[in-house]
Structures are given as C-alpha cells and as structure tokens.
Amino acid sequence: MNQFQATQTIDSARLLEGLNPPQAEAVTQTEGATLVLAGAGSGKTRVLVHRIAWLMETQGVSPYGILAVTFTNKAAGEMRGRIASLLDVDVRGLWVGTFHGIAHRLLRQHWQEANLPQDFQIIDSDDQKRIIKRLLKDQQIDATSLTPASLQGYINARKDEGLRPANIDPGSDPVAARLRELYDAYEAICRRGGLVDFAELLLRSNELWLQQPQVLMHYRERFRHLLVDEFQDTNTLQYAWLRNLAGDRATLFVVGDDDQAIYGWRGARVENILRFDKDFSPVTTVRLEQNYRSTNTILSAANALISHNAERLGKNLWSDQGDGDPIALYAAYNEVEEARYVVEAIERWMAAGNRRDQAAILYRSNAQSRAFEEALMQRRIPYRVYGGTRFFERAEIKDALAYLRLTANPADDASFERVVNLPTRGIGARTVENLRAHARARQLSLHEAALDQLTSGELSGRAANAVRSFLELLDTMRRQTADHLLPDRIERTIQLSGLIDHYAKEPHEKGQARIENLQELITAGSYFTPEEEVEGSLGELNAFLAHAALEAGEEQGDAWDDCVHLMTLHAAKGLEFDLVFLCGLEEGLFPHQRSVEEPGRLQEERRLAYVGMTRARQFLYLCYAESRRLHGDVIYGTPSRFVAEVPAEHIQEVRQIGR
Ligand code: ATP
Ligand code: MG
C-alpha cells in the first residue's frame, strides 16, 4: 500500500465513523443512483452530508462537480458548515442551495441565453399578488368572480407543471380560456418590468436546459453528482429539471420520507419517489431503521399515529434512547391559558439549566403565534418567530427595498407603484391611474410614462410638481448612493426616502418597531456576502435585492440565536429540539377544516402531525384548547382526532390545578 492509499483509508474511516452499516452503505455507493428512503430522525440528512464529504475526500471529486439541493437556505448554510468542519477544506466551489436559489444562480449567469434582462428582479409572492390584483382591476374583473389569490394559485400551479400559456389547451371551456388569457397578460407585465417570480425561476431555468443545449451540456459535464434532501417534496417541474440536468451521466443521490410529504397542496409529488426507481434505474434503495433523535415513547407514538394513513411505503423505526418521559397532554381552557401553560413549562425547563434554543412551539397556522408571543414577552423570554411576517416581507422593509430597487432599475413598476405616494407627497390615485393608462398605451414603464407626461405638458399644476419632485428624489438617490458601499447605500436611501419620519407618526410602539426594522436592514446589508457568480453578473446592490426576495419566500429567519423557537409545522421540517410543544390540536384547526372532507388532504395533515411529533428529542407536549379566539371569532373545539390516534399508554394527562 502506498502512502496515498494509506491516508485515504484513514480519512475514509473517519468519515464513516459514527454511521451505522446501512448509513455507511448509502454514503459509499459507487454504482448507479441511490434512494435513501427512511423515517424521521434516521440520519438521512447526516448521510447526505457525509456522502458529499466522502466523495470529495476519497473519490477525488472536486467540490465544483457537486450540486446539493436542500429545502431551505438555512439548511444549505448548515450543510456547508458541516462539510467544511468534516473536511477542513474550502467548499466555496460547492453548489448547495434550494431549487430556487440554484435556479437563480443559473439565470444570473445565463441571463442572455434565458432571454432575461441582465438586471432582472425577483418578486416574492406578495409582489406577485399586487401585480395580479392590479391586472384584474385593469381588466375590470371583479373579485367575486375571480380572486387575486386564486389567479395567483392558477398561474403558479401551471408554472410548476412546466406550462406556459401557449401550452395550455382550454378546449371549449370559456373559464379556462379566460384564465389562460390572464396568465398571458401577467407574463407580459413581468416581461416589461424584467420581473421574475419564484415559480418562474425554475421554469425559466428548465427552459434554459431545453432550449440551450450547450448550456445544459456544460452543466452536465460539470455536475457529476446530484444530491437532494427532502426528496418527497419535489414537484413535477423540479423533478424534470433534475432529470434534464442529470442526463445519463450524473450520479443521483436522493433522500426522503414519504411519511413526511407535506407540500402536496403546493404541487409536490410524493409519487416522484416511485418514478425515481424507473427513471434512474438501476437504483439502490437503502432503508434506515434506527432513529437517533427521539425517545422510544415519542417514536412509538408517532409511528402509531402515522399508521392510520392508508397509502404508505411502510417502514419500521426503532430507537435505543430509552423510553424517556410519557408525552404530556394538556387541555387548556382557551388559547391564552394554553400559552401560559406552555410558557410556564419552558420556564421550568430553563430553571433546570436547559437552553432556550432547545425548546420549540409548533402550530398549524401562523395566526396562532400571537398568544405565545404575548405570554413570552410578559415573562421576558427571548423568542423568535419563524414564518409569519418574515423580515424581508415586512411592509417597511419592502418600502425601503422598493426605493433601492428603483435606484437600480427605474422601470420596476411594482416598486414604483408601491412608493410613488409613500410617504404621502400629493400624488393622488387619479394621477397614478393616468400614468398607468399612459404607460399601457405606449408600452412604457411608469417611470418613463411620468417623464413623458411631464415633458409633453400633459401633466400640470400641483400633480405635475408632485410627480416631478418624486422623479427628482429618485434621481438624487441614485446619484448620491451610486459609489457607496452597500450599507451606506441602504442607509442613505432610507434617509432620503422620508420613511423614518413617516413611520415615526404611527402609534408609538408600532412605529418604533418599524424604524428599528429599517435600521436592521442596514445591518443586514453590512453582513451580506453574495455568492461570487451572482455578484459578478449583478453588482452588490442587485445581488442584495435578489437575496432579499429569495429570503422572503422562505419560512425561516436568519440567526439561530439562543431563544425559544416558534414556527409552523411546515417550517419545522428537518429540524430537531429537546423540548417540543405541539399546540392547537383541535378538530378544524388541526386537521384543518378544509382537509377533513378529503381523504388525501387529511392524510397530508396527519403527516404534518407526524413531522411535528418527530421533531422532539426528549420531551413532547400535546396541547389543545377548549375554546379559542381565532380571526376574531370564538370557536369551541373538540380535541383533534390525532390526539386519539396516539395510544393512551404513551400519554399522561396533565391535571389542571383549580379547575
Ligand atoms: P428528518 O426526517 O427529520 O429530516 P433525518 O433522517 O434527516 O431526519 P438527521 O437529522 O440526519 O435525520 O439525524 C437525526 C439526528 O440523529 C441528528 O441529531 C443526527 O446527528 C443523529 N444521528 C444520525 N445518525 C447517527 C448515528 N449513526 N449515530 C449517532 N447519531 C446519529
Ligand atoms: Mg433531514
């Protein structure tokens, strides 16, 4: 054995240390495609990370030749960190990201081939809805016949299926024909403004594969290893995208759990797991059965719950972590009392010397966070809400971003509309309406239309002065910030915009919080480091704006500080905590009312409950409230059927004192 081989063996042993035999088998597959199909907490993500390290360390694969897909940007960041610490090498060349993030990166590099303007802007779902609302209004379609949300859903679903308006055959159905027309009109708006929504990122990059064979060949040559986490939640388009990229050369390695498929409502296709076997044959399927996360009690309870689902690939999971404590079941009087109970339990947990960041409160819908937030605030316990109104989706942040975007691209109509009269500067709805009509008639951006109307004298008097000073403001912003570093640019833009004074007028606390958020945006700018490729084609400001848009679509916050975590069950996927509270277990809330009547959706809700329970390492609490105020109404609920599906032997009911 020569020296090189000797080191290889040692390193390879180190990478396989701490893996059980089937995990090691998966990590070291060298033939064909691999599917790791296994339940929660069995080490799928760990296997994926070790596989990447193993490829680089022992197979001589360059980081440049590996592409890994994660479900959130946060998971991507963690994965990078893990690989770097396993290998102690530079992992910058490695592409790890979400499907959206990776598609974005590709489009930035190949904007020309993808038929996009170089400075195209990403719009998040909120921006998209505004545009659609406006479109419906322009077409005089009243919200009772078609809501912006349903048109948005229609458009995104078509894109996720890979369909452009031209690919849709409405037959003789007038409603389908109308929807297709609106989709077409929406696309025209995006094209004019250089706007790209989330679904478009992926569709466009898949079309890039199909229409630009030389680009596809380049990436096929480059990425010989494709790895995907949470594979059960890929949709049709993501699957097609992967398949195109893989061609017949790349080695695919995917990990997933059919029992954790929770994005069917957003177009994810768990059937992709079954297709995978056929499309990428020969496939080695590896099953992992040992769970390293939870106590036996928690695991058995979760297994029993999920066994109520009919359509499963089936699996056994066991744990050697001992039985641990029984699962606590608490019936609260109402949502306020539920929150009080949870927060007191967290206080006891902290008093026993545990870390706050090992506690998570999980719920079905965002609106439930409020009661917990209030209780936590009262007790001065630091917490962070993931999901809900995410930082980059907050109104004040979007206002500031709109100004920044206009300095980068005056033709960004969505941003123009957002801030043309914010803070109020005397540009009324009529004036804006005229601008819009003018822009539409002449195929101009709103900014160009405004200039046009000013020069032609079509706009006069007070309105003209107001519009002129707005355009001048944008111009000043652009000139005064152009050569500055990103945080200065953000700061200067915010100062000039007048947003701080505007928000200072809001009721005290609310306004103050908004101003603090604006300051936080400057901080975000100072910490921002763009991916090389993205910055290269864009410049720092645009790279930051793209980052903000991508982050806004994600159900996660940024820093993982020492605070209690609050999040929806959807956002909890892939994570783990010592102490977990699963709250609001009431019929109609969870399972959600809309899902109760449809067996398929009910099963998806049950998988969501399974995801929730399996986040817990040591302690799990199930809570429900006998009455609850939600969206202004008081509802008297019955305990969720999911509670009854957990065998009584694993549960201990908490007695309420004084009732
Ligand atoms: P999920 O389905 O929830 O995404 P997963 O299958 O991806 O779960 P991981 O998050 O990779 O599971 O692993 C769960 C926990 O078990 C982690 O803390 C991980 O470090 C630990 N773990 C996994 N495999 C082993 C092992 N062989 N020895 C010790 N700990 C392990
Ligand atoms: Mg995982």
XYZ file of C-alpha atoms and ligand atoms in Angstrom:
691
model
C 0.000 0.000 0.000
C 1.489 3.351 -0.877
C 1.287 6.396 1.294
C -1.580 7.924 -0.630
C -3.772 4.879 -0.188
C -2.985 4.762 3.489
C -4.195 8.307 4.082
C -7.266 7.622 2.033
C -8.245 4.709 4.194
C -7.783 6.676 7.375
C -9.792 9.601 6.101
C -12.476 7.404 4.748
C -12.719 5.625 8.096
C -13.054 8.957 9.843
C -15.922 9.946 7.574
C -17.701 6.674 8.198
C -17.198 6.811 11.910
C -20.463 7.406 13.690
C -22.514 5.861 10.925
C -24.361 2.575 11.212
C -23.903 -0.096 8.489
C -26.814 0.876 6.221
C -25.871 4.554 6.582
C -22.294 3.742 5.609
C -23.543 1.646 2.726
C -25.520 4.609 1.427
C -22.621 7.022 1.855
C -20.232 4.823 -0.097
C -22.438 3.763 -3.024
C -20.481 3.813 -6.233
C -22.919 2.250 -8.696
C -25.986 3.874 -10.189
C -28.474 6.031 -8.372
C -29.292 5.805 -4.689
C -32.547 6.390 -2.869
C -32.432 6.537 0.895
C -35.977 6.014 1.997
C -36.322 6.260 5.722
C -38.341 7.683 8.565
C -37.768 10.785 10.626
C -34.555 11.184 12.572
C -32.875 8.175 10.987
C -29.933 10.218 9.759
C -30.889 10.932 6.133
C -29.542 14.450 6.181
C -26.466 13.250 8.016
C -25.876 10.598 5.374
C -26.180 13.170 2.617
C -23.630 15.444 4.253
C -21.199 12.584 4.839
C -21.639 11.427 1.289
C -20.555 14.804 -0.057
C -17.529 14.792 2.214
C -16.751 11.193 1.250
C -16.946 11.960 -2.466
C -14.512 14.802 -2.092
C -12.163 13.097 0.276
C -11.898 9.601 -1.108
C -13.215 9.697 -4.659
C -11.272 12.733 -5.731
C -14.453 14.561 -6.711
C -13.916 18.298 -6.876
C -16.399 20.463 -4.931
C -17.023 22.047 -8.310
C -18.564 18.791 -9.547
C -21.196 18.501 -6.819
C -24.652 20.009 -6.612
C -26.757 19.530 -3.486
C -30.358 20.635 -3.070
C -31.806 21.454 0.336
C -35.220 22.608 1.344
C -34.296 25.963 2.885
C -31.428 28.407 2.596
C -30.770 27.885 6.250
C -30.339 24.146 5.742
C -27.956 24.906 2.885
C -25.853 27.108 5.161
C -25.731 24.429 7.829
C -24.780 21.794 5.314
C -21.859 23.844 4.073
C -20.708 24.358 7.639
C -20.923 20.644 8.407
C -18.945 19.669 5.323
C -16.326 22.299 5.988
C -15.870 21.051 9.539
C -15.711 17.409 8.440
C -13.080 18.098 5.828
C -11.367 21.290 6.729
C -11.304 22.343 3.090
C -12.582 25.217 1.061
C -16.122 24.395 -0.008
C -16.793 27.559 -1.930
C -16.968 25.841 -5.284
C -19.671 23.554 -3.994
C -23.200 24.393 -5.052
C -25.582 23.836 -2.161
C -28.925 25.562 -2.126
C -32.641 25.390 -2.611
C -34.072 24.692 -6.051
C -34.979 28.362 -6.237
C -31.572 29.532 -5.119
C -29.785 27.332 -7.622
C -32.102 28.287 -10.469
C -31.489 31.919 -9.606
C -27.754 31.446 -9.732
C -28.038 29.832 -13.137
C -30.226 32.570 -14.536
C -27.860 35.252 -13.308
C -25.047 33.639 -15.197
C -27.042 32.901 -18.299
C -29.470 35.785 -18.402
C -28.879 36.263 -22.093
C -29.483 32.665 -23.045
C -32.510 32.671 -20.761
C -33.847 35.722 -22.532
C -33.883 37.926 -19.480
C -32.602 41.444 -18.920
C -29.327 41.421 -17.028
C -30.768 43.231 -14.038
C -33.981 41.198 -13.763
C -35.651 41.474 -10.377
C -37.093 38.660 -8.344
C -40.521 39.274 -6.934
C -41.851 37.420 -3.945
C -45.339 36.094 -3.565
C -46.585 39.335 -2.068
C -45.337 41.426 -5.009
C -46.814 38.884 -7.347
C -50.185 39.247 -5.733
C -50.111 43.024 -6.062
C -49.387 42.745 -9.751
C -52.202 40.270 -10.204
C -54.605 42.428 -8.241
C -53.766 45.349 -10.452
C -54.163 43.219 -13.560
C -57.613 42.077 -12.506
C -58.591 45.636 -11.791
C -57.347 46.843 -15.163
C -59.324 44.126 -16.858
C -62.321 45.055 -14.758
C -62.695 41.612 -13.322
C -64.454 41.730 -10.057
C -63.049 39.868 -7.081
C -66.245 37.889 -6.552
C -65.792 36.090 -9.867
C -62.039 35.611 -9.575
C -59.917 36.484 -6.569
C -56.295 37.571 -6.955
C -55.310 34.627 -4.759
C -56.964 32.084 -6.998
C -55.471 33.553 -10.169
C -52.093 33.572 -8.463
C -52.607 29.937 -7.481
C -53.604 29.070 -11.032
C -50.558 30.736 -12.583
C -48.091 29.226 -10.142
C -49.587 25.767 -10.488
C -49.273 25.954 -14.291
C -45.674 27.083 -13.995
C -44.942 24.264 -11.559
C -46.273 21.877 -14.162
C -43.967 23.452 -16.720
C -46.801 25.004 -18.726
C -46.723 28.367 -20.496
C -49.982 29.887 -21.745
C -49.179 28.574 -25.218
C -49.014 25.014 -23.885
C -52.460 25.163 -22.356
C -55.376 23.963 -24.409
C -58.543 25.401 -22.930
C -60.764 23.455 -25.333
C -64.207 24.988 -25.417
C -64.238 25.953 -21.770
C -64.625 29.744 -21.586
C -63.370 29.920 -17.999
C -60.193 28.036 -18.895
C -59.721 30.301 -21.912
C -60.096 33.385 -19.738
C -57.589 32.098 -17.193
C -55.125 31.408 -19.923
C -55.523 34.936 -21.265
C -54.910 36.385 -17.824
C -51.834 34.219 -17.407
C -50.621 35.572 -20.720
C -51.285 39.156 -19.654
C -49.455 38.554 -16.382
C -46.446 37.267 -18.266
C -46.431 40.362 -20.456
C -46.309 42.562 -17.353
C -43.398 40.599 -15.932
C -41.560 40.743 -19.216
C -41.949 44.506 -19.452
C -40.722 45.078 -15.919
C -37.942 42.481 -16.048
C -39.642 40.673 -13.155
C -39.247 37.042 -12.261
C -41.448 35.291 -9.710
C -40.445 32.186 -7.744
C -42.071 29.604 -9.974
C -40.619 31.399 -12.980
C -37.073 30.968 -11.672
C -37.374 27.250 -12.013
C -39.479 27.145 -15.153
C -37.107 29.511 -16.898
C -34.053 27.547 -15.886
C -35.675 24.322 -17.046
C -36.377 26.007 -20.377
C -32.758 27.045 -20.404
C -31.873 23.342 -20.290
C -34.269 22.562 -23.106
C -33.543 25.473 -25.389
C -29.828 25.953 -24.927
C -28.221 22.535 -25.285
C -24.711 23.969 -24.994
C -25.524 25.372 -21.553
C -27.060 22.098 -20.485
C -24.074 20.151 -21.760
C -21.757 22.408 -19.830
C -23.549 21.701 -16.547
C -23.963 18.020 -17.293
C -20.241 17.888 -17.796
C -19.694 19.745 -14.578
C -22.151 18.260 -12.085
C -21.461 14.566 -11.968
C -23.043 14.251 -8.550
C -26.527 15.498 -7.753
C -27.837 15.117 -4.208
C -31.301 16.039 -2.957
C -32.587 16.224 0.620
C -36.337 16.012 1.413
C -36.920 14.459 -1.975
C -40.550 13.587 -1.143
C -41.461 17.246 -1.513
C -40.176 17.893 -5.029
C -42.756 18.964 -7.575
C -43.146 17.991 -11.220
C -41.008 20.804 -12.529
C -38.209 20.281 -10.032
C -38.148 16.637 -10.930
C -37.991 17.406 -14.645
C -35.257 19.954 -14.030
C -33.186 17.390 -12.148
C -33.734 14.775 -14.773
C -32.647 17.098 -17.529
C -29.549 18.088 -15.654
C -28.666 14.508 -14.791
C -28.875 13.233 -18.359
C -27.449 9.742 -18.385
C -24.129 10.617 -16.815
C -24.693 12.074 -13.373
C -24.959 10.013 -10.231
C -28.082 10.828 -8.294
C -28.393 10.502 -4.576
C -31.716 11.404 -3.018
C -33.036 11.033 0.499
C -36.603 11.318 1.673
C -39.524 10.008 3.641
C -42.965 9.518 2.103
C -44.472 9.944 5.582
C -43.161 13.480 5.676
C -44.588 14.671 2.355
C -46.331 17.866 3.427
C -46.309 20.094 0.391
C -48.860 18.287 -1.807
C -51.054 21.395 -1.561
C -48.280 23.315 -3.267
C -47.785 20.855 -6.082
C -45.206 18.497 -4.558
C -45.481 14.948 -5.860
C -44.607 12.178 -3.491
C -45.004 9.826 -6.479
C -41.626 11.125 -7.595
C -40.162 8.605 -5.168
C -41.767 5.787 -7.154
C -40.844 7.314 -10.504
C -37.279 7.666 -9.414
C -36.839 3.902 -9.439
C -37.857 3.710 -13.083
C -36.287 6.880 -14.417
C -32.869 6.411 -12.883
C -32.563 2.651 -12.900
C -30.534 0.911 -11.612
C -31.415 2.352 -8.231
C -30.128 1.071 -4.932
C -32.692 1.690 -2.236
C -31.324 1.941 1.255
C -33.610 1.861 4.250
C -32.559 3.211 7.598
C -34.474 1.940 10.567
C -32.714 3.267 13.589
C -33.872 6.612 14.837
C -31.220 8.572 16.715
C -33.336 11.526 17.617
C -36.193 10.623 19.899
C -37.057 8.523 22.889
C -38.882 5.277 22.292
C -42.081 6.722 23.657
C -42.091 9.629 21.234
C -41.173 7.403 18.351
C -43.778 4.732 19.107
C -46.425 7.398 19.476
C -45.503 8.943 16.123
C -45.396 5.527 14.453
C -48.838 4.690 15.797
C -50.244 7.958 14.544
C -48.876 7.627 11.028
C -50.072 4.014 10.788
C -53.582 5.466 10.351
C -52.602 6.574 6.865
C -53.522 4.160 4.121
C -51.084 4.974 1.353
C -47.640 4.398 2.731
C -44.482 2.752 1.565
C -44.184 1.469 5.106
C -41.210 1.275 7.399
C -40.115 0.338 10.869
C -38.309 2.687 13.125
C -36.789 1.926 16.446
C -34.671 3.836 18.898
C -32.323 2.837 21.663
C -32.666 6.103 23.508
C -34.754 4.506 26.255
C -38.402 5.193 26.976
C -37.999 8.639 28.475
C -40.959 10.545 29.813
C -44.531 9.953 28.682
C -45.999 12.510 26.311
C -47.829 15.205 28.239
C -51.341 16.055 27.103
C -52.783 19.346 28.240
C -56.345 20.547 27.773
C -56.311 24.299 28.117
C -59.335 26.415 28.804
C -58.555 28.757 25.928
C -55.635 29.905 23.797
C -54.382 32.383 26.384
C -54.257 29.707 29.008
C -52.628 27.302 26.568
C -49.872 29.840 26.039
C -49.498 30.443 29.747
C -49.124 26.736 30.390
C -46.533 26.302 27.649
C -44.505 29.279 28.787
C -44.507 28.072 32.391
C -43.279 24.684 31.266
C -40.486 26.423 29.346
C -39.582 28.414 32.453
C -39.298 25.221 34.489
C -37.148 23.735 31.749
C -34.843 26.743 31.750
C -34.691 26.801 35.540
C -33.382 23.232 35.344
C -30.408 24.559 33.389
C -31.526 23.851 29.828
C -31.054 26.035 26.813
C -33.854 28.149 25.447
C -32.960 27.353 21.865
C -33.708 23.703 22.526
C -37.390 24.472 23.001
C -39.852 24.840 20.135
C -43.512 25.746 19.983
C -45.125 24.354 16.861
C -48.572 25.124 15.443
C -50.632 24.661 12.323
C -51.154 28.255 11.283
C -49.230 31.466 11.689
C -52.056 33.297 13.433
C -51.562 31.051 16.455
C -48.204 32.600 17.309
C -49.676 35.764 18.770
C -50.862 34.306 22.093
C -47.499 32.624 22.632
C -45.627 35.781 21.753
C -47.586 37.750 24.311
C -47.012 35.207 27.057
C -43.297 35.017 26.257
C -42.968 38.774 26.199
C -44.685 39.074 29.571
C -42.167 36.702 31.067
C -39.336 38.370 29.185
C -38.233 35.191 27.492
C -36.418 35.829 24.216
C -38.080 34.113 21.298
C -38.049 34.123 17.553
C -40.937 33.504 15.229
C -40.070 31.684 12.036
C -42.565 32.148 9.295
C -45.358 34.632 9.810
C -44.298 38.005 8.581
C -40.731 37.353 7.718
C -38.225 40.123 7.903
C -37.956 40.797 4.212
C -41.735 40.667 3.848
C -42.470 43.337 6.426
C -44.154 46.376 4.963
C -41.491 48.880 5.995
C -38.708 46.662 4.677
C -40.456 46.265 1.379
C -40.913 50.026 1.193
C -37.205 50.599 1.666
C -36.391 47.823 -0.779
C -38.726 49.391 -3.321
C -36.700 52.606 -3.190
C -33.498 50.644 -3.506
C -34.884 48.728 -6.424
C -35.910 51.895 -8.170
C -32.391 53.223 -7.845
C -31.201 50.049 -9.535
C -33.960 49.811 -12.089
C -36.331 52.740 -12.624
C -38.537 50.522 -14.810
C -39.563 48.389 -11.832
C -43.262 49.257 -11.916
C -44.230 47.254 -8.863
C -41.779 49.245 -6.756
C -42.778 52.474 -8.426
C -46.402 51.907 -7.503
C -45.525 50.933 -4.003
C -43.733 54.144 -3.087
C -44.939 56.734 -5.558
C -47.026 58.225 -2.788
C -45.303 56.842 0.258
C -44.692 58.887 2.321
C -47.610 60.955 1.058
C -46.441 63.555 -1.382
C -49.638 64.608 -3.039
C -49.698 62.104 -5.876
C -53.305 61.013 -5.852
C -54.971 57.870 -7.167
C -56.213 59.774 -10.248
C -52.726 60.860 -11.230
C -51.414 57.335 -10.828
C -54.334 55.957 -12.805
C -53.499 58.345 -15.657
C -49.869 57.363 -15.539
C -50.837 53.728 -15.787
C -53.091 54.314 -18.775
C -50.362 56.327 -20.473
C -47.794 53.613 -19.786
C -50.093 50.897 -21.080
C -50.990 52.747 -24.243
C -47.373 53.440 -25.129
C -45.751 50.331 -23.726
C -43.660 52.349 -21.295
C -42.664 51.802 -17.727
C -44.414 54.015 -15.198
C -41.221 55.944 -14.714
C -40.916 56.626 -18.436
C -44.598 57.460 -18.633
C -44.166 60.036 -15.885
C -41.245 61.664 -17.686
C -43.209 61.618 -20.895
C -46.236 63.282 -19.364
C -44.094 65.935 -17.744
C -42.302 66.834 -20.970
C -45.437 66.856 -23.055
C -47.185 69.037 -20.515
C -49.967 66.513 -20.220
C -49.486 66.659 -16.520
C -49.739 70.069 -14.958
C -50.248 72.058 -11.830
C -49.935 70.504 -8.413
C -49.863 66.951 -9.693
C -47.001 67.769 -12.062
C -44.972 69.309 -9.260
C -45.527 66.331 -7.051
C -44.556 63.828 -9.742
C -41.549 65.906 -10.741
C -40.242 66.031 -7.231
C -40.704 62.283 -6.877
C -38.649 61.670 -10.013
C -36.056 64.104 -8.768
C -35.926 62.289 -5.467
C -35.222 59.000 -7.236
C -32.582 60.683 -9.279
C -30.915 62.173 -6.218
C -30.974 58.814 -4.525
C -29.313 57.195 -7.461
C -26.616 59.842 -7.733
C -25.898 60.120 -4.040
C -25.610 56.425 -3.425
C -24.091 55.019 -6.593
C -20.468 54.813 -5.486
C -21.088 53.798 -1.901
C -20.796 50.512 -0.155
C -23.982 48.575 0.342
C -24.793 49.500 3.960
C -24.158 53.194 3.227
C -26.290 52.936 0.174
C -29.138 51.463 2.135
C -28.769 53.996 4.911
C -28.661 56.972 2.556
C -31.634 55.719 0.589
C -33.687 55.268 3.730
C -32.759 58.766 4.925
C -33.702 60.372 1.644
C -36.921 58.420 1.319
C -38.532 60.058 4.339
C -39.734 56.664 5.544
C -38.407 57.190 9.056
C -40.430 60.368 9.590
C -43.373 58.662 8.019
C -43.278 55.736 10.431
C -42.462 57.921 13.391
C -46.037 59.197 13.066
C -47.502 55.761 13.665
C -48.693 54.811 17.159
C -45.703 54.720 19.389
C -44.604 51.112 19.700
C -45.556 50.014 16.248
C -43.801 52.903 14.568
C -40.738 52.392 16.704
C -40.578 48.713 15.795
C -40.754 49.613 12.123
C -37.937 52.115 12.443
C -35.853 49.519 14.226
C -36.511 47.133 11.385
C -35.321 49.717 8.891
C -32.125 50.033 10.885
C -31.857 46.273 10.892
C -31.924 46.384 7.103
C -28.762 48.476 7.125
C -27.192 45.855 9.388
C -28.356 43.108 7.037
C -26.577 44.980 4.245
C -23.350 45.136 6.185
C -23.339 41.401 6.812
C -24.275 40.486 3.307
C -21.788 38.452 1.264
C -23.129 37.465 -2.137
C -22.292 34.281 -3.954
C -19.456 35.062 -6.326
C -21.252 34.244 -9.537
C -24.287 36.243 -8.590
C -22.337 39.316 -7.632
C -20.156 39.075 -10.701
C -23.067 39.459 -13.032
C -25.015 41.897 -10.906
C -23.151 44.178 -8.587
C -23.612 44.279 -4.860
C -26.904 46.133 -4.612
C -28.743 43.953 -7.071
C -27.301 40.834 -5.534
C -28.620 42.030 -2.179
C -32.047 42.752 -3.605
C -32.188 39.296 -5.142
C -31.156 37.817 -1.828
C -33.907 39.753 -0.038
C -36.511 38.467 -2.471
C -35.355 34.876 -2.122
C -35.265 35.080 1.649
C -38.753 36.494 1.734
C -40.036 33.294 0.228
C -38.610 31.209 2.957
C -40.188 30.162 6.185
C -37.071 30.715 8.235
C -35.390 33.575 9.980
C -31.693 34.333 9.941
C -29.611 33.916 13.062
C -30.160 30.859 15.177
C -29.886 32.716 18.465
C -30.428 31.464 21.941
C -34.161 31.942 22.028
C -37.302 29.856 22.064
C -38.391 28.926 18.556
C -41.920 29.455 17.339
C -42.890 28.141 13.957
C -45.488 26.445 11.860
C -45.248 22.708 11.418
C -44.336 23.243 7.783
C -41.342 25.316 8.775
C -40.166 22.723 11.294
C -39.287 20.132 8.694
C -35.808 18.661 9.099
C -35.188 20.339 12.482
C -34.911 18.856 15.970
C -35.331 20.140 19.536
C -35.105 18.609 23.009
C -38.451 20.032 24.053
C -41.392 20.362 21.663
C -44.912 21.676 22.174
C -47.440 20.730 19.545
C -50.250 23.197 20.088
C -53.774 23.845 18.934
C -54.629 20.189 18.460
C -58.290 20.790 17.752
C -60.540 19.479 15.039
C -60.987 22.146 12.389
C -57.698 23.785 13.241
C -55.509 20.711 13.002
C -56.536 18.799 10.963
C -57.507 21.926 9.161
C -61.206 22.266 8.366
C -60.611 22.276 4.616
C -58.780 18.966 4.816
C -61.259 16.997 6.850
C -63.568 16.073 3.995
C -60.880 14.941 1.579
C -59.047 11.737 2.436
C -55.900 12.773 0.555
C -55.620 16.052 2.381
C -56.447 14.511 5.709
C -53.547 12.132 5.233
C -51.280 15.064 4.457
C -52.393 16.715 7.712
C -51.563 13.510 9.548
C -48.100 13.504 8.015
C -47.751 17.059 9.261
C -48.597 15.847 12.770
C -46.012 13.102 12.306
C -43.412 15.675 11.272
C -44.299 17.727 14.361
C -44.036 14.872 16.850
C -40.779 13.572 15.402
C -39.052 16.941 15.907
C -38.848 16.140 19.641
C -35.795 14.531 21.152
C -36.748 14.142 24.790
C -39.970 15.824 25.764
C -43.158 16.232 23.818
C -46.288 18.086 24.890
C -49.578 17.941 23.043
C -51.924 20.819 23.783
C -55.439 21.817 22.804
C -57.829 24.499 23.922
C -61.490 24.058 24.721
C -62.242 27.425 23.231
C -60.151 29.627 21.053
C -60.367 33.085 19.622
C -59.113 32.972 16.095
C -59.502 35.621 13.414
C -61.878 37.428 15.763
C -64.337 34.560 16.429
C -64.574 32.325 19.447
C -64.657 28.668 18.480
C -65.436 25.782 20.819
C -63.371 22.910 19.604
C -63.090 19.225 20.243
C -59.691 17.583 20.597
C -58.067 16.669 17.316
C -58.505 13.111 16.105
C -54.711 12.980 16.052
C -54.694 13.036 19.850
C -56.890 9.937 19.952
C -54.629 8.228 17.438
C -51.733 8.317 19.871
C -52.004 5.199 22.075
C -53.088 6.065 25.612
C -50.168 4.128 27.097
C -47.758 6.811 25.860
C -49.731 9.711 27.215
C -50.020 11.312 30.576
C -52.783 13.849 31.003
C -51.789 16.954 32.885
C -54.237 17.836 35.618
C -55.235 21.424 35.844
C -54.983 22.926 39.229
C -58.068 24.723 40.477
C -60.493 23.503 37.848
P -35.709 14.137 9.190
O -36.515 13.073 8.524
O -36.429 14.729 10.350
O -35.154 15.119 8.230
P -33.181 12.771 9.147
O -33.468 11.387 8.740
O -32.654 13.699 8.153
O -34.468 13.373 9.879
P -30.935 13.588 10.720
O -31.417 14.951 11.031
O -29.875 13.411 9.710
O -32.185 12.651 10.386
O -30.461 12.856 12.050
C -31.240 12.931 13.244
C -30.326 13.038 14.454
O -29.674 11.803 14.657
C -29.237 14.056 14.275
O -29.007 14.697 15.505
C -28.056 13.229 13.843
O -26.843 13.856 14.153
C -28.268 11.956 14.653
N -27.671 10.759 14.027
C -27.934 10.258 12.822
N -27.233 9.132 12.579
C -26.489 8.894 13.680
C -25.555 7.879 14.074
N -25.245 6.863 13.278
N -25.013 7.983 15.300
C -25.329 8.992 16.128
N -26.202 9.975 15.832
C -26.785 9.940 14.617
Mg -33.372 15.516 7.360
